[in-house]
Amino acid sequence: MAILLGEILQSLELWLKLIKNPQPQPYVNPNLDPVLLVPGVGGSMLHAVDETDGSHERVWVRFLNAEYTLKTKLWSRYDPSTGKTESMDPNSTIIVPEDRHGLHAIDILDPDLMFGSDSVYYFHDMIVEMRKWGFEEGKTLFGFGYDFRQSNRLKETMDRLAAKLESIYNAAGGKKINIITHSMGGLLVKCFMCLQSDIFEKYVKNWVAICAPFQGAPGTIYSTFLNGMSFVEGWEQNFYISKWSMHQLLIECPSIYELMGCPNSHWQHIPVLELWRERRDSDGKSHIVLESYPPCDSIEVLKQALLNNTVNYNGVDLPLPFNLEILKWANKTWEILSSAKLPSQVKFYNIYGTSLDTPHSVCFGSGDKPVTDLQQLCYFQAKYVCVDGDGTVPIESAKADGLNAEARVGVPGEHQRILREPHVFRLLKHWLKAGEPDPFYNPVNDYVILPTAFEMERHKEKGVEVASLKEEWEIISKVQDDQSCTADKVCSISVSQEGANQSYSEAHATVIVHPDNEGKQHVQLNALAVSVDAS
């Protein structure tokens, strides 16, 4: 049945490709500096190339036949001699398609999906927006997809990125490149900056990191190792890959171990793995206690929990425990990342997500149902202790870049959907100078304060000095506030001061904020100051 559905799907995909009309390129600005988009974990389309006939099959992302494809083409084993995870299928090689100068692989991960498209849109909205600003694919707009199963410092990936930067630099006529990364892509680029610093400095002008887990995402990763991970949430996950199949894939992926975070990170609040356990005292009495394991100590828990984990491939059960060889590799990655230095000629910007409950620490079991066997942990539902963040990466981690940033701006939004936020688009447009510069734009608060009137009068007579001030502004916000007030807001302020020799000064000011009208808010300031010089 699954095979028949797969054949129907392939026929449907071909038909959809035939009826799609190419989108015309809008206005092109040849003066823009080139941009390279780098995705995070799971954010690159992957193809399997059959070694026998050279045929290509998209294996990430698919719906319907997704489980079968994942298990036959993407399930992997780690090779400690190379630091690379290799697919179990000896007849397949995993590659990233380079269509549209690398943009195809990071645009819509399943471009033929007719429903649930929100879950597979990655950089699509940003690409559309940047084309409106005048960026042109292959001239000033490029993408860098990669095999996200691999380590962020894998030499093969680092060499591909070096070649990509050189080719973009040449295609853009010798202009330096703006790199925009999302999520784990920030770790990959930071590794590259450490390992090939001369090439990074030669070709990169600005780097904008969005929702990067610079200090890891331990809450999410703890539960990933024990319970797996859903690629999408809600009803749509029924058409993709089960959490357990993802679990069996990710447990052999160096990139996931690298997302655990640096064991020597200086957290303001240390993330822990918590377990409700039954313990007996010296008298043999049973007690239920809550045990907390900080990052280093949690490794032993993960090791014991996954001690007998196996994966069935072609009818054979293969051991798949928590991989200490990968952990050793990941710790070396964090040593490299901790030594990162930003070249003086490169500007760095950091956008981090806020306003969502974000896993920080993870708890298994309860006072009523304690954990009695660590190997049963995989069957317990994780309960999170949350902090502020984007739902995946805590704010503290995202801000811990360790670099001399030009700006760090928090934007309310979910980890992936933040790539569609208008505030993010306006920040990028401002920083990349993709349009007429707006000296009145405030990137942090995302509004424009535009002075519209200024009058000041001053006169002095018989020791009394009087000054009056009238000033007006328009505050222009791109986001409409449905809860905005319909009446004027009035605020009055008075200050006074006594000086030497019976001198005296006082000032009165009134501020009127008028109701929002189509994204514009009018503000008036009227002030009067009187100073008496008794001498």
Tab-separated table of N, CA and C in Angstrom, residues 426-482:
chain	number	residue	atom	x	y	z
A	426	ARG	N	12.257	43.845	8.609
A	426	ARG	CA	12.642	45.257	8.675
A	426	ARG	C	14.036	45.426	9.263
A	427	LEU	N	14.380	44.578	10.237
A	427	LEU	CA	15.736	44.612	10.792
A	427	LEU	C	16.766	44.299	9.705
A	428	LEU	N	16.509	43.237	8.950
A	428	LEU	CA	17.448	42.847	7.901
A	428	LEU	C	17.572	43.927	6.840
A	429	LYS	N	16.452	44.479	6.454
A	429	LYS	CA	16.475	45.526	5.433
A	429	LYS	C	17.278	46.731	5.911
A	430	HIS	N	17.144	47.044	7.204
A	430	HIS	CA	17.869	48.180	7.785
A	430	HIS	C	19.364	47.891	7.859
A	431	TRP	N	19.727	46.698	8.365
A	431	TRP	CA	21.141	46.366	8.541
A	431	TRP	C	21.848	46.119	7.215
A	432	LEU	N	21.142	45.544	6.245
A	432	LEU	CA	21.757	45.249	4.949
A	432	LEU	C	21.710	46.441	3.995
A	433	LYS	N	21.087	47.534	4.469
A	433	LYS	CA	20.948	48.741	3.640
A	433	LYS	C	20.297	48.401	2.304
A	434	ALA	N	19.231	47.593	2.388
A	434	ALA	CA	18.519	47.166	1.193
A	434	ALA	C	17.361	48.114	0.922
A	435	GLY	N	17.667	49.340	0.640
A	435	GLY	CA	16.647	50.360	0.415
A	435	GLY	C	17.165	51.701	0.882
A	436	GLU	N	16.334	52.715	0.773
A	436	GLU	CA	16.737	54.032	1.224
A	436	GLU	C	16.946	54.027	2.738
A	437	PRO	N	18.073	54.532	3.227
A	437	PRO	CA	18.312	54.543	4.668
A	437	PRO	C	17.303	55.423	5.399
A	438	ASP	N	16.848	54.949	6.535
A	438	ASP	CA	15.885	55.693	7.347
A	438	ASP	C	16.549	56.072	8.664
A	439	PRO	N	17.022	57.288	8.816
A	439	PRO	CA	17.746	57.677	10.036
A	439	PRO	C	16.857	57.693	11.277
A	440	PHE	N	15.550	57.658	11.089
A	440	PHE	CA	14.645	57.733	12.234
A	440	PHE	C	14.162	56.346	12.686
A	441	TYR	N	14.605	55.293	12.021
A	441	TYR	CA	14.144	53.949	12.378
A	441	TYR	C	14.838	53.456	13.642
A	442	ASN	N	14.056	52.925	14.571
A	442	ASN	CA	14.575	52.334	15.792
A	442	ASN	C	14.467	50.814	15.666
A	443	PRO	N	15.584	50.103	15.376
A	443	PRO	CA	15.507	48.663	15.125
A	443	PRO	C	15.033	47.858	16.326
A	444	VAL	N	15.430	48.263	17.525
A	444	VAL	CA	15.100	47.480	18.706
A	444	VAL	C	13.599	47.460	18.948
A	445	ASN	N	12.977	48.647	18.912
A	445	ASN	CA	11.546	48.751	19.193
A	445	ASN	C	10.686	48.703	17.944
A	446	ASP	N	11.337	48.703	16.778
A	446	ASP	CA	10.653	48.540	15.499
A	446	ASP	C	9.619	49.625	15.245
A	447	TYR	N	10.024	50.868	15.377
A	447	TYR	CA	9.158	51.961	14.957
A	447	TYR	C	10.009	53.139	14.487
A	448	VAL	N	9.363	54.058	13.831
A	448	VAL	CA	10.004	55.275	13.341
A	448	VAL	C	9.455	56.463	14.114
A	449	ILE	N	10.358	57.272	14.649
A	449	ILE	CA	9.945	58.511	15.300
A	449	ILE	C	10.320	59.654	14.361
A	450	LEU	N	9.319	60.273	13.803
A	450	LEU	CA	9.538	61.291	12.783
A	450	LEU	C	9.147	62.677	13.312
A	451	PRO	N	10.109	63.564	13.544
A	451	PRO	CA	9.766	64.913	13.996
A	451	PRO	C	8.949	65.647	12.924
A	452	THR	N	7.847	66.297	13.345
A	452	THR	CA	7.000	67.017	12.385
A	452	THR	C	6.895	68.506	12.681
A	453	ALA	N	7.226	68.912	13.901
A	453	ALA	CA	7.144	70.352	14.230
A	453	ALA	C	8.045	70.655	15.410
A	454	PHE	N	8.620	71.866	15.377
A	454	PHE	CA	9.461	72.306	16.493
A	454	PHE	C	9.425	73.836	16.551
A	455	GLU	N	8.973	74.350	17.678
A	455	GLU	CA	8.947	75.803	17.886
A	455	GLU	C	9.465	76.105	19.282
A	456	MET	N	10.316	77.107	19.371
A	456	MET	CA	10.835	77.497	20.686
A	456	MET	C	10.966	79.007	20.742
A	457	GLU	N	10.472	79.591	21.820
A	457	GLU	CA	10.574	81.034	22.035
A	457	GLU	C	11.185	81.286	23.411
A	458	ARG	N	11.983	82.345	23.474
A	458	ARG	CA	12.636	82.673	24.738
A	458	ARG	C	12.725	84.204	24.861
A	459	HIS	N	12.390	84.749	26.028
A	459	HIS	CA	12.600	86.176	26.252
A	459	HIS	C	12.902	86.412	27.740
A	460	LYS	N	13.575	87.507	28.025
A	460	LYS	CA	13.989	87.823	29.395
A	460	LYS	C	13.713	89.294	29.665
A	461	GLU	N	13.110	89.542	30.858
A	461	GLU	CA	12.775	90.917	31.212
A	461	GLU	C	12.780	91.071	32.735
A	462	LYS	N	13.587	92.025	33.237
A	462	LYS	CA	13.666	92.335	34.675
A	462	LYS	C	13.923	91.084	35.518
A	463	GLY	N	14.939	90.321	35.107
A	463	GLY	CA	15.353	89.171	35.904
A	463	GLY	C	14.488	87.933	35.760
A	464	VAL	N	13.468	88.027	34.936
A	464	VAL	CA	12.602	86.855	34.713
A	464	VAL	C	12.808	86.342	33.282
A	465	GLU	N	13.199	85.073	33.169
A	465	GLU	CA	13.405	84.464	31.842
A	465	GLU	C	12.303	83.442	31.599
A	466	VAL	N	11.649	83.583	30.455
A	466	VAL	CA	10.546	82.680	30.103
A	466	VAL	C	10.895	81.980	28.785
A	467	ALA	N	10.730	80.658	28.777
A	467	ALA	CA	10.976	79.879	27.553
A	467	ALA	C	9.786	78.960	27.304
A	468	SER	N	9.337	78.910	26.071
A	468	SER	CA	8.242	78.009	25.707
A	468	SER	C	8.704	77.086	24.573
A	469	LEU	N	8.215	75.855	24.640
A	469	LEU	CA	8.632	74.850	23.659
A	469	LEU	C	7.408	74.086	23.172
A	470	LYS	N	7.330	73.932	21.862
A	470	LYS	CA	6.285	73.106	21.269
A	470	LYS	C	6.951	72.152	20.282
A	471	GLU	N	6.713	70.856	20.480
A	471	GLU	CA	7.335	69.862	19.604
A	471	GLU	C	6.312	68.775	19.308
A	472	GLU	N	6.359	68.266	18.064
A	472	GLU	CA	5.428	67.214	17.661
A	472	GLU	C	6.175	66.111	16.903
A	473	TRP	N	5.680	64.866	17.056
A	473	TRP	CA	6.266	63.729	16.347
A	473	TRP	C	5.158	62.845	15.787
A	474	GLU	N	5.554	62.075	14.796
A	474	GLU	CA	4.728	60.960	14.337
A	474	GLU	C	5.500	59.680	14.681
A	475	ILE	N	4.870	58.796	15.474
A	475	ILE	CA	5.451	57.482	15.728
A	475	ILE	C	4.792	56.507	14.766
A	476	ILE	N	5.591	55.974	13.860
A	476	ILE	CA	5.065	55.096	12.815
A	476	ILE	C	5.455	53.667	13.145
A	477	SER	N	4.464	52.839	13.438
A	477	SER	CA	4.690	51.439	13.768
A	477	SER	C	4.142	50.580	12.655
A	478	LYS	N	4.916	49.540	12.297
A	478	LYS	CA	4.489	48.652	11.209
A	478	LYS	C	3.419	47.669	11.657
A	479	VAL	N	3.321	47.456	12.972
A	479	VAL	CA	2.373	46.475	13.487
A	479	VAL	C	1.163	47.184	14.060
A	480	GLN	N	-0.031	46.825	13.590
A	480	GLN	CA	-1.255	47.423	14.090
A	480	GLN	C	-1.599	46.832	15.452
A	481	ASP	N	-2.021	47.656	16.363
A	481	ASP	CA	-2.408	47.213	17.694
A	481	ASP	C	-3.928	47.233	17.809
A	482	ASP	N	-4.519	46.022	17.854
A	482	ASP	CA	-5.983	45.942	17.918
A	482	ASP	C	-6.535	46.447	19.250
